[in-house]
Coordinates of N, CA and C in Angstrom, one line a residue:
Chain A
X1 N 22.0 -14.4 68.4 CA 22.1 -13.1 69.0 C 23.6 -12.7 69.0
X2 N 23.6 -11.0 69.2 CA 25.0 -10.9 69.3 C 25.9 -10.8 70.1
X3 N 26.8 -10.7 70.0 CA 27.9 -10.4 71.6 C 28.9 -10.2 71.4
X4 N 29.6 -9.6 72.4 CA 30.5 -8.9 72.3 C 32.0 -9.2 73.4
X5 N 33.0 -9.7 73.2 CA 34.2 -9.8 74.3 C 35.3 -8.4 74.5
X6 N 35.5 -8.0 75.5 CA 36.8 -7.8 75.4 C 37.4 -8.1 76.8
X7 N 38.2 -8.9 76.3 CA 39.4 -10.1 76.7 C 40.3 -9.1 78.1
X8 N 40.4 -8.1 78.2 CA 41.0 -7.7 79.5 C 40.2 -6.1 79.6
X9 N 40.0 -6.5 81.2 CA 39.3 -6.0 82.2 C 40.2 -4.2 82.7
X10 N 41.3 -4.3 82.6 CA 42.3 -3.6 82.8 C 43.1 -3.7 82.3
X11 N 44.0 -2.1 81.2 CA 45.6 -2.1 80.7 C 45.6 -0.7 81.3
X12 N 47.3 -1.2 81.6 CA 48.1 -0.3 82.0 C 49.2 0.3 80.7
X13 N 49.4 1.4 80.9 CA 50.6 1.5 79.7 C 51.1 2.8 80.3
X14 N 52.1 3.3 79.9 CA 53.3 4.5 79.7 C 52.7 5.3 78.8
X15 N 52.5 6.7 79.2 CA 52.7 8.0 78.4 C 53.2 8.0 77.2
X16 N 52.9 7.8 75.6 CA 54.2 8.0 74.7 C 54.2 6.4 74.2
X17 N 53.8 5.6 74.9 CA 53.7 3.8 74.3 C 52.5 3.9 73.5
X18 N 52.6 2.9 72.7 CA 51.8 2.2 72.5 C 50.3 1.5 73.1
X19 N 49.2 1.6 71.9 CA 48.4 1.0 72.7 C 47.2 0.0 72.0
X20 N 46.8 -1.2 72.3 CA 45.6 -2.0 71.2 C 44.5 -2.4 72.2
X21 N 43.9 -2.5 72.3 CA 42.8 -2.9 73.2 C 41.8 -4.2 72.0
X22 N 41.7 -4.8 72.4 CA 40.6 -6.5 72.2 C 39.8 -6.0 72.4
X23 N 38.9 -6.5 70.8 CA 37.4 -6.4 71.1 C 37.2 -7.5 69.7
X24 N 36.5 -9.0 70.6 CA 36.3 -9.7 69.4 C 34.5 -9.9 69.8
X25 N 34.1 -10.4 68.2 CA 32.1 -10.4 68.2 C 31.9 -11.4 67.8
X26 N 30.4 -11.4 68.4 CA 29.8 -12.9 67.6 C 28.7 -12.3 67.0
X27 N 28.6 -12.7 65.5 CA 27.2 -11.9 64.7 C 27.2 -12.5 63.7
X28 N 26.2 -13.3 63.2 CA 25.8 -14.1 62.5 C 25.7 -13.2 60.5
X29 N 25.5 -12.0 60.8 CA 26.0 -11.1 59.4 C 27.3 -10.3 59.2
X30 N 26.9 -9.4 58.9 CA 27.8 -8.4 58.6 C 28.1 -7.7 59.6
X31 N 28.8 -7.6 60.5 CA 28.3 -6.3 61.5 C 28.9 -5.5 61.4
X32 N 28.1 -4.2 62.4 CA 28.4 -2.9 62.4 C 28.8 -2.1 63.5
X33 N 30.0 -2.0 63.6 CA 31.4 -2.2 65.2 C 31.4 -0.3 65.3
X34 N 31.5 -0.4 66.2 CA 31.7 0.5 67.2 C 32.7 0.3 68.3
X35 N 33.7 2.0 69.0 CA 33.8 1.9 69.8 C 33.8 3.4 70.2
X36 N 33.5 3.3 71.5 CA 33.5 4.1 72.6 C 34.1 4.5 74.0
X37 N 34.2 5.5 74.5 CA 35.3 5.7 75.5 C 34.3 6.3 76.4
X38 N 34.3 6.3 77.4 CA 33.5 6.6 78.8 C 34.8 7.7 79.9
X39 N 34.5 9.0 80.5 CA 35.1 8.6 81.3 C 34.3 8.9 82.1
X40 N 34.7 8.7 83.6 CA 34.3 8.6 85.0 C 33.1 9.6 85.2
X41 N 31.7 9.1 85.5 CA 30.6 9.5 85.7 C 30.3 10.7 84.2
X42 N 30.7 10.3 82.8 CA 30.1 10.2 82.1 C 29.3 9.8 81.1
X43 N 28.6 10.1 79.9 CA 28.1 9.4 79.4 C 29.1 8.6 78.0
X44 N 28.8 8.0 76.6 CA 29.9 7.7 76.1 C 29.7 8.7 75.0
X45 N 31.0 8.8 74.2 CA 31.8 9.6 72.9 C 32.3 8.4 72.3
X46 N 31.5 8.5 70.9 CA 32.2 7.7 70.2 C 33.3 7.9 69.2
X47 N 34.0 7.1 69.6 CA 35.5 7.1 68.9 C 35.9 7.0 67.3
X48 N 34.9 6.1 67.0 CA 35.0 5.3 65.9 C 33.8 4.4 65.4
X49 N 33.6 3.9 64.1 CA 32.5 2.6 63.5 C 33.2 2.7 62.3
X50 N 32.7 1.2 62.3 CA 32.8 0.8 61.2 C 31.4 0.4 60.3
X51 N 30.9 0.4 59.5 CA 29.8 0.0 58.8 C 30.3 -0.9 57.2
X52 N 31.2 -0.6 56.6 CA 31.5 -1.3 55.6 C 32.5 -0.9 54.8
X53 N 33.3 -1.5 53.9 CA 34.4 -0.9 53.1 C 35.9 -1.0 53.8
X54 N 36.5 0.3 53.4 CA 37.7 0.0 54.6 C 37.8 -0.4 55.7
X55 N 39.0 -1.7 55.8 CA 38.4 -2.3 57.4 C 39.4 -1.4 57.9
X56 N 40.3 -0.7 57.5 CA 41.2 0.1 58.7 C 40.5 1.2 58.8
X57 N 40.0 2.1 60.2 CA 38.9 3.1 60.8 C 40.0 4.0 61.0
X58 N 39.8 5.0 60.9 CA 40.6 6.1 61.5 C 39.3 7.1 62.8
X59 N 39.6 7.1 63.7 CA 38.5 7.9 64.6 C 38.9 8.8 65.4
X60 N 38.6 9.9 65.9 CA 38.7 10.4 66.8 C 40.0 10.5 67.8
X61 N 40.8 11.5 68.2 CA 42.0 11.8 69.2 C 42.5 10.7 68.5
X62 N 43.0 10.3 67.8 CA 44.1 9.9 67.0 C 44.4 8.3 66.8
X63 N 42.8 7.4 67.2 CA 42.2 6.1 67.3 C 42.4 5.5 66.2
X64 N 42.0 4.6 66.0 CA 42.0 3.6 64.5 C 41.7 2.8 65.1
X65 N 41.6 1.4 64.1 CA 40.8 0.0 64.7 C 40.9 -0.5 63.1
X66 N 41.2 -1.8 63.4 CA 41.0 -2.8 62.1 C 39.8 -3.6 62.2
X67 N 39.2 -4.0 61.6 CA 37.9 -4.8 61.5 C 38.7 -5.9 60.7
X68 N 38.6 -7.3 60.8 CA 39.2 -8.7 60.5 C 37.9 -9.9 60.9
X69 N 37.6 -10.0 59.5 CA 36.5 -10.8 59.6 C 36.7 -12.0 60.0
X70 N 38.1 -12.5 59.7 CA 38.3 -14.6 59.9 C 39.0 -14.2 61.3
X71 N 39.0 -13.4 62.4 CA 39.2 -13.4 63.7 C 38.2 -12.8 64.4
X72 N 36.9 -12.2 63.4 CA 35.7 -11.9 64.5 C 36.6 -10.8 65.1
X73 N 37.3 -9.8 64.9 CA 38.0 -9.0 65.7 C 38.0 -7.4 65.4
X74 N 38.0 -6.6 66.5 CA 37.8 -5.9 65.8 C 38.7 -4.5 67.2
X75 N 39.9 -4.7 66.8 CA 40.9 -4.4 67.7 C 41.3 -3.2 67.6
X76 N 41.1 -1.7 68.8 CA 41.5 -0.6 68.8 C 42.8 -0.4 68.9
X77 N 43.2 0.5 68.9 CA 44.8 0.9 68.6 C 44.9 2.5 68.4
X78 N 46.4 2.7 69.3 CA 46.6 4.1 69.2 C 48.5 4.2 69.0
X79 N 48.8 4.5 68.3 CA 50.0 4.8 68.4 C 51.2 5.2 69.4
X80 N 50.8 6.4 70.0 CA 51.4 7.0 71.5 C 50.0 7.4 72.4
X81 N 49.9 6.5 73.6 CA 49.1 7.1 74.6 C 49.7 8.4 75.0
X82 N 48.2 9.4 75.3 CA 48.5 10.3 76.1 C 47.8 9.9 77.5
X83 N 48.0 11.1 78.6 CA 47.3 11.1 80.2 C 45.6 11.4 79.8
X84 N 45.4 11.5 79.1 CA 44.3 11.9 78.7 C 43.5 11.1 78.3
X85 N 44.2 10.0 77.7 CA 43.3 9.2 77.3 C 43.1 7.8 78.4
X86 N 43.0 8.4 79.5 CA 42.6 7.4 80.6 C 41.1 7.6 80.8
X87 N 40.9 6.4 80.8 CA 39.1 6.2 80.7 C 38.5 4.5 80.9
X88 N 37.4 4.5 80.4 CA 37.3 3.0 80.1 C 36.6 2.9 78.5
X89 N 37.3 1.7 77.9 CA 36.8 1.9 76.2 C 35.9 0.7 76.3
X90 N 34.4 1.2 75.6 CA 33.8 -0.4 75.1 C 33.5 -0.7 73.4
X91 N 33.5 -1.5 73.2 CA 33.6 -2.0 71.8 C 31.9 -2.6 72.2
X92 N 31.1 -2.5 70.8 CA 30.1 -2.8 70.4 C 29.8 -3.0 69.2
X93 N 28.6 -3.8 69.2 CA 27.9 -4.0 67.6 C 26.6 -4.0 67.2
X94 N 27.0 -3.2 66.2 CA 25.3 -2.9 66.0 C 24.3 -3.6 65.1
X95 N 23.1 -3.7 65.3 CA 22.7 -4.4 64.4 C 21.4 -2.9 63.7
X96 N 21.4 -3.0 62.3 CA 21.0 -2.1 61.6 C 19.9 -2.6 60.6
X97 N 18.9 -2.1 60.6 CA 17.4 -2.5 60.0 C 17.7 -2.1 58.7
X98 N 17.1 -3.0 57.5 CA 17.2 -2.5 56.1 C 16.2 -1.5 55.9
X99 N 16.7 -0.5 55.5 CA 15.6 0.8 54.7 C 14.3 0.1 54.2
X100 N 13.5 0.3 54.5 CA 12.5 -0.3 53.8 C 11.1 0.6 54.2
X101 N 10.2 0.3 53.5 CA 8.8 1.5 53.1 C 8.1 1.7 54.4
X102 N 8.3 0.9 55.5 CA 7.8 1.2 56.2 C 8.2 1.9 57.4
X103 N 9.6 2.0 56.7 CA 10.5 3.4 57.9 C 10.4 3.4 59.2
X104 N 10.4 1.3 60.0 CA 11.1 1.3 60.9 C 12.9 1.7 61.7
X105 N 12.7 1.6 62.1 CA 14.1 2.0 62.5 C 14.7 1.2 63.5
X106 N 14.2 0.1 63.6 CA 15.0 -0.7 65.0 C 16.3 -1.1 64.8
X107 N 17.2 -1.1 66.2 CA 18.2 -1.0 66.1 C 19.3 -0.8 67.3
X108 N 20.3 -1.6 67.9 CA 20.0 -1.3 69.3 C 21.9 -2.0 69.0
X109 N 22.7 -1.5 70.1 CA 23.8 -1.7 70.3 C 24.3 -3.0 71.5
X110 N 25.3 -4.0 71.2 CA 25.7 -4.3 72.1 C 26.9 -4.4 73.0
X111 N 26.9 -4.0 73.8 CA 28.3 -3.6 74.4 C 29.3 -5.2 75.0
X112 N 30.5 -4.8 74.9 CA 31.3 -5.3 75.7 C 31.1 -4.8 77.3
X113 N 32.1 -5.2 78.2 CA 32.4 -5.0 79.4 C 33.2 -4.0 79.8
X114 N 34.3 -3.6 78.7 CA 34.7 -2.4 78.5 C 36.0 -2.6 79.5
X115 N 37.4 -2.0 79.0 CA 38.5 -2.6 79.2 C 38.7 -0.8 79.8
X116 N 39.1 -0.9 81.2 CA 40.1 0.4 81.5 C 41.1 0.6 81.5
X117 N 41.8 1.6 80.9 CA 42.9 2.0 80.2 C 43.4 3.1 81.6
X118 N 44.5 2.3 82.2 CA 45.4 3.7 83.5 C 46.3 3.9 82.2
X119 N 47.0 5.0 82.6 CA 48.3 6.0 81.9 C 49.0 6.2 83.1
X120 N 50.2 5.5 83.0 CA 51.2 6.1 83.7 C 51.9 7.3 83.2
X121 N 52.9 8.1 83.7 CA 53.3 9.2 83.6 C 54.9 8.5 83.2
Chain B
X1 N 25.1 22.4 66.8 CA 23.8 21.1 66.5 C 24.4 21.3 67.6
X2 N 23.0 20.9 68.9 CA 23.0 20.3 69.9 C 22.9 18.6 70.1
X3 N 23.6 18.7 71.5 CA 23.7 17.0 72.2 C 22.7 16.8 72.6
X4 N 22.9 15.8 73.0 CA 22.2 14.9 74.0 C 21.9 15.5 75.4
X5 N 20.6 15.7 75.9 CA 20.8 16.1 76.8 C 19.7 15.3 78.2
X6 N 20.3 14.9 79.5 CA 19.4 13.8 80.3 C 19.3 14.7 81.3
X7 N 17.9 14.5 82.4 CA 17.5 15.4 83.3 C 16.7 14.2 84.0
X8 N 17.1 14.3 85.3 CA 18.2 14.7 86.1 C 19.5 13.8 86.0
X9 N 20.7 14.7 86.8 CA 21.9 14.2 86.6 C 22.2 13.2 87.4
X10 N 21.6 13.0 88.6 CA 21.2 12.4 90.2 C 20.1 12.1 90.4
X11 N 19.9 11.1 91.4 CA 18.5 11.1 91.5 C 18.7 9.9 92.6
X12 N 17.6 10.1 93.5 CA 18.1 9.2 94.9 C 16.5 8.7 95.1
X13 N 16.3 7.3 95.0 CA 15.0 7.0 95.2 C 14.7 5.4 96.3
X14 N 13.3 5.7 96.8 CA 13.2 4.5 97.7 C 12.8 3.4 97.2
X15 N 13.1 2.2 97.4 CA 12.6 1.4 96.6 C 11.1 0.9 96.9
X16 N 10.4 0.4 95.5 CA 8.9 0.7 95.7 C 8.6 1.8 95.0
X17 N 9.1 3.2 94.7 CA 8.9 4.3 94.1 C 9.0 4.1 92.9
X18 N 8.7 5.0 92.0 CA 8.6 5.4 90.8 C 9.2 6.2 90.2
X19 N 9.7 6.3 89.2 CA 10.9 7.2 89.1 C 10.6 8.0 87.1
X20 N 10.8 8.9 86.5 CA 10.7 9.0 85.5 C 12.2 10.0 85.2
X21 N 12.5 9.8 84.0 CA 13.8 10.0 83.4 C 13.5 10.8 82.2
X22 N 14.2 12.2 81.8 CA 14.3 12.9 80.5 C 15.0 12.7 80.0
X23 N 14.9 12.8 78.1 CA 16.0 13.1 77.6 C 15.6 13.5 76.2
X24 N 16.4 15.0 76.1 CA 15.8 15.7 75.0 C 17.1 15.2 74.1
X25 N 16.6 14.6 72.7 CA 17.8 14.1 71.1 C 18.4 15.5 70.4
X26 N 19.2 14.5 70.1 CA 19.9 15.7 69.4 C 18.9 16.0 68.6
X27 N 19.3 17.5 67.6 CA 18.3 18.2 66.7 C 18.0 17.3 65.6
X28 N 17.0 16.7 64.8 CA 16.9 16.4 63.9 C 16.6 14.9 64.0
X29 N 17.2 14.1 65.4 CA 17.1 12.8 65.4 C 15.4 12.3 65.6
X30 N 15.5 11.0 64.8 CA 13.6 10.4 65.4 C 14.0 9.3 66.3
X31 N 14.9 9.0 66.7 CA 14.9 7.6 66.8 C 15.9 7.8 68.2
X32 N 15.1 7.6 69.2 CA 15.9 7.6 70.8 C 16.1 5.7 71.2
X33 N 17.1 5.6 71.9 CA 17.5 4.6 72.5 C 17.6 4.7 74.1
X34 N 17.4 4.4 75.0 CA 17.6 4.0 76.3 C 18.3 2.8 76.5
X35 N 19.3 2.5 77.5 CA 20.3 2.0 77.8 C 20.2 1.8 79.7
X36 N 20.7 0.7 79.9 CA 21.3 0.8 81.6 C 22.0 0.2 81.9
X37 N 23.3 0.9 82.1 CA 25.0 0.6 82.7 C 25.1 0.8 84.3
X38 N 24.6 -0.7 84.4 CA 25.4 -1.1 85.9 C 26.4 -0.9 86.1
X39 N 27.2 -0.8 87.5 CA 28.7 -0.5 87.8 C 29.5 -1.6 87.4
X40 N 29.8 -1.2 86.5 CA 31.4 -1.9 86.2 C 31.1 -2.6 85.2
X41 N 29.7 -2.3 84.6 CA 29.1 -3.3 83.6 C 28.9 -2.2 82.6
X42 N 29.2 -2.8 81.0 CA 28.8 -2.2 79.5 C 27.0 -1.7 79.8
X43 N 27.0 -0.9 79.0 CA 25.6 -0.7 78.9 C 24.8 -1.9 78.3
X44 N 23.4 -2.1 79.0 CA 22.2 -2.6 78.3 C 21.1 -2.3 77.9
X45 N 20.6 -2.7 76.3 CA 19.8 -1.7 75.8 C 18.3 -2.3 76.6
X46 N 17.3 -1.4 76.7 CA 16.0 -1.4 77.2 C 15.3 -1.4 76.3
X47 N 15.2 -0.1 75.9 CA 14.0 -0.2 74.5 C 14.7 1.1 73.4
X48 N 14.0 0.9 72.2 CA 13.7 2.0 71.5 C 13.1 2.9 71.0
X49 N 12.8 4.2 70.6 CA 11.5 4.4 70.0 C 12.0 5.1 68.5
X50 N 10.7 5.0 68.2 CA 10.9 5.8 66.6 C 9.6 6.1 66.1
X51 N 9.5 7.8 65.5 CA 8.3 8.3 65.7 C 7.4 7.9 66.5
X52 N 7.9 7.7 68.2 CA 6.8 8.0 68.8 C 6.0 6.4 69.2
X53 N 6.4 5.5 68.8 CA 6.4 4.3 69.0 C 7.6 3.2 69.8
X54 N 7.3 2.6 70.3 CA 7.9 1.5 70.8 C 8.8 0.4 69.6
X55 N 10.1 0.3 69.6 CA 10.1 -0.3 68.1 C 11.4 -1.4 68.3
X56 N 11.2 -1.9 69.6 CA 12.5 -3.0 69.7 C 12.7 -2.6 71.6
X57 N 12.7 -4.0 72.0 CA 12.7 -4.0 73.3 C 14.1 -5.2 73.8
X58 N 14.7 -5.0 75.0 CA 15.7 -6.0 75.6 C 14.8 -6.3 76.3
X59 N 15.9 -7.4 77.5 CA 15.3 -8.0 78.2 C 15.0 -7.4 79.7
X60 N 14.0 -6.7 79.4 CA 13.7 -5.8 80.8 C 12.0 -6.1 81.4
X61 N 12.0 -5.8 82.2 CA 10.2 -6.2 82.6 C 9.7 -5.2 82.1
X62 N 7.9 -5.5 82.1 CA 7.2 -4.6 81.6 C 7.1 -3.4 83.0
X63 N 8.0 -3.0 84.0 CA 7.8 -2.1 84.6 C 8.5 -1.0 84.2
X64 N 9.5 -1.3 83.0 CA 10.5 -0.2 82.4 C 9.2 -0.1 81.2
X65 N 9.0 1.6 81.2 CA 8.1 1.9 79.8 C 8.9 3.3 79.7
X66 N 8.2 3.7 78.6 CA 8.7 4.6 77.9 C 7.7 5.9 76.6
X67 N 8.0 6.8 77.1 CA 7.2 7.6 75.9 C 8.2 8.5 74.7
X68 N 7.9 8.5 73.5 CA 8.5 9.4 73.0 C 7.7 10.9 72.2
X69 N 8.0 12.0 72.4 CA 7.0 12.8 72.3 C 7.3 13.2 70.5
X70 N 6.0 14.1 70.4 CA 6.8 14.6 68.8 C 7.5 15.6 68.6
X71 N 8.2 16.3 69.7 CA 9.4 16.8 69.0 C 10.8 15.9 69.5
X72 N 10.3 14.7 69.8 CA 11.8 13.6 69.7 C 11.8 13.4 71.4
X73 N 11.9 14.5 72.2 CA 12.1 14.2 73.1 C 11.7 12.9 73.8
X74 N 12.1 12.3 75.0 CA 11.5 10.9 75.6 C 11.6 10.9 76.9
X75 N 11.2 9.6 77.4 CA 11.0 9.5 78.8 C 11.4 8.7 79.3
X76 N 11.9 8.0 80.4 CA 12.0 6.3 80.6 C 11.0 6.5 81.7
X77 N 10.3 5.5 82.4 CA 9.4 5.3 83.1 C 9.9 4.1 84.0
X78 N 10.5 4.1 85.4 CA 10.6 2.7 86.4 C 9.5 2.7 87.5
X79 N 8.7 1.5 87.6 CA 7.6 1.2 88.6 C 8.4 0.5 89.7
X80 N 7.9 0.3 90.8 CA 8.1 0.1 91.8 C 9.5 -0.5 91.6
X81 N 10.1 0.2 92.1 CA 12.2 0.2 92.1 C 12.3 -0.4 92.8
X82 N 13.3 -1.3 92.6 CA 13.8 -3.0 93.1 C 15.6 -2.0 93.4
X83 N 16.0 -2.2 94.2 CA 17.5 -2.2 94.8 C 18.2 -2.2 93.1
X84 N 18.3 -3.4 92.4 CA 19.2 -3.3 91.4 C 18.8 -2.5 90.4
X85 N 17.6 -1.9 90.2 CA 17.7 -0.9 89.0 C 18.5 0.9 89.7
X86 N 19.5 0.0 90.5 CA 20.7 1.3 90.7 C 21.4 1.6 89.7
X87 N 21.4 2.6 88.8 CA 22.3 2.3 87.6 C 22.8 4.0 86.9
X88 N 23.3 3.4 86.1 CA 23.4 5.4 85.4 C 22.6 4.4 84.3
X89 N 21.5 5.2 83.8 CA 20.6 5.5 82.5 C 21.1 6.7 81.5
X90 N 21.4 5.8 80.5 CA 21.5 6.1 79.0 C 20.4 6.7 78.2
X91 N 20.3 7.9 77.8 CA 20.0 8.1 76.6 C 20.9 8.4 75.3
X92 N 20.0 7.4 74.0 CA 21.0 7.6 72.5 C 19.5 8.1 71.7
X93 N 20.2 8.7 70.3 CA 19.9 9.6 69.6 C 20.3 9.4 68.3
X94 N 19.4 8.9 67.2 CA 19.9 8.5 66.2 C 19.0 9.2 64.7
X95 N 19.5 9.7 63.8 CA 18.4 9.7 62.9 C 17.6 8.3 62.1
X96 N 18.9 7.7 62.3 CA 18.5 5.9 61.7 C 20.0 4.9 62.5
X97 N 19.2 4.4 62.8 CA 20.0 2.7 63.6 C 20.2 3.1 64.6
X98 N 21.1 2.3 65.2 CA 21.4 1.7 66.9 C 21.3 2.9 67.8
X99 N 21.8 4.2 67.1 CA 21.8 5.1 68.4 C 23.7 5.6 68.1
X100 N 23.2 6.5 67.6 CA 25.4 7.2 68.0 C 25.6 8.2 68.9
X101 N 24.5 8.8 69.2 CA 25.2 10.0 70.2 C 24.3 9.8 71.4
X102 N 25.8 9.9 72.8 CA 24.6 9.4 73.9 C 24.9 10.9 74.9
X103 N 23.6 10.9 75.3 CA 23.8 11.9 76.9 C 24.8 11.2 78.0
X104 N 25.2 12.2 78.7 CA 25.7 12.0 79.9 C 25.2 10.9 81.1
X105 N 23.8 11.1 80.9 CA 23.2 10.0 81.4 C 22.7 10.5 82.9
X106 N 21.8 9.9 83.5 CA 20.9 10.0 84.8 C 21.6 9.2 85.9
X107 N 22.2 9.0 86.9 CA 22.5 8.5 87.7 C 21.4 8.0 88.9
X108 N 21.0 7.2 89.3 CA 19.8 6.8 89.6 C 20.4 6.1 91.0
X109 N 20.0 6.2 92.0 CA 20.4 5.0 93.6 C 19.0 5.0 93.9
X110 N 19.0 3.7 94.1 CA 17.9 3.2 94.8 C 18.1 2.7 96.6
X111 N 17.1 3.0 97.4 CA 18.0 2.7 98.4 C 16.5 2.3 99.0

């Protein structure tokens, strides 16, 4: 089965800094990485996936993520935080059914615990 | 293209009660997902449907069911509510796989 870590519970950072957030998996294939940002009492917006080919992601408000297969990793990143981008992020994986004639579809996400991101000013 | 959309936003129930949950998919999707994100906890998946069928379940009792109608729309279904199915409820919306676009979600207290 699959799963999902991310390694801290809470980051703090500066307006204008830098930013990576941890998200490593355990998945016996190929997997298919996601991440997503939540904020407070709502539902999630996803940031970014990966499904295959380039492991560098470019996503959404100005996100990226590398996918690294010999670390099981699959690490978000932003260049300069804004105040804005305070929320909580979770990293997931998907597992994706092969096309086949009978045009099941199952398919179901697993989440991390999701790391909150404060912005200081 | 429309979102995701979950009804109701709130919802305040006794335990022992029964509770049912909307959520109309985005345009075009067949394939709904349900989710339930405890506090301070990642979401966890419940079930799926696809055309209208049941098509992949977590580890939830048989008191969590589910309908999907045919124009996509779905349901969640909770039987006699236990204290910890306090949660915000997920719905996802996918034309194929896991689910990418989710509603805001149902906020649910059980008391």
């Amino acid at each position: 089965a699959q799963s999902v870590t991310q390694p801290d519970i809470h980051i703090t950072v500066s307006e204008g800094a830098s930013l990576e957030l941890r998200c490593n998996y355990s998945y016996g294939a190929t997997p298919y990485l996601f991440w997503y940002v939540q904020s407070p009492g709502q539902g999630l917006q996803l940031l970014l996936k990966y499904f295959s080919g380039d492991t560098l992601v470019q996503g959404i408000k100005g996100f990226e993520a590398e996918f690294k297969r010999s670390q099981s990793s699959f690490n978000l990143r932003k260049p300069s935080v804004h105040w804005s981008d305070a929320a909580e992020y979770f990293c997931a994986v998907g597992v994706l059914p092969p096309r086949d004639a009978g045009g099941t579809s199952y398919g179901k996400l697993t989440f991390g615990q999701g790391t909150i991101l404060t912005v200081h000013p | 293209e429309t979102g995701v959309t979950q009804s109701p936003t709130h919802l305040i129930k006794t335990r022992g009660q029964q509770v049912t949950l909307r959520c109309s998919s985005q345009s075009g999707h067949n394939t709904v997902s349900w989710y339930q994100q405890a506090l301070g906890q990642g979401p966890q998946f419940i079930f799926q449907y696809y055309r209208e069928e049941e098509n992949g379940r977590g580890n939830f009792p048989p008191r969590f069911s589910g309908l999907q109608f045919p124009n996509y729309s779905s349901e969640l279904n909770v039987n006699a509510l236990e204290l910890d199915d306090s949660a915000l409820y997920l719905c996802a919306s996918s034309l194929y796989g896991p689910g990418y676009t989710f509603g805001s979600g149902t906020r649910l207290t059980v008391v």
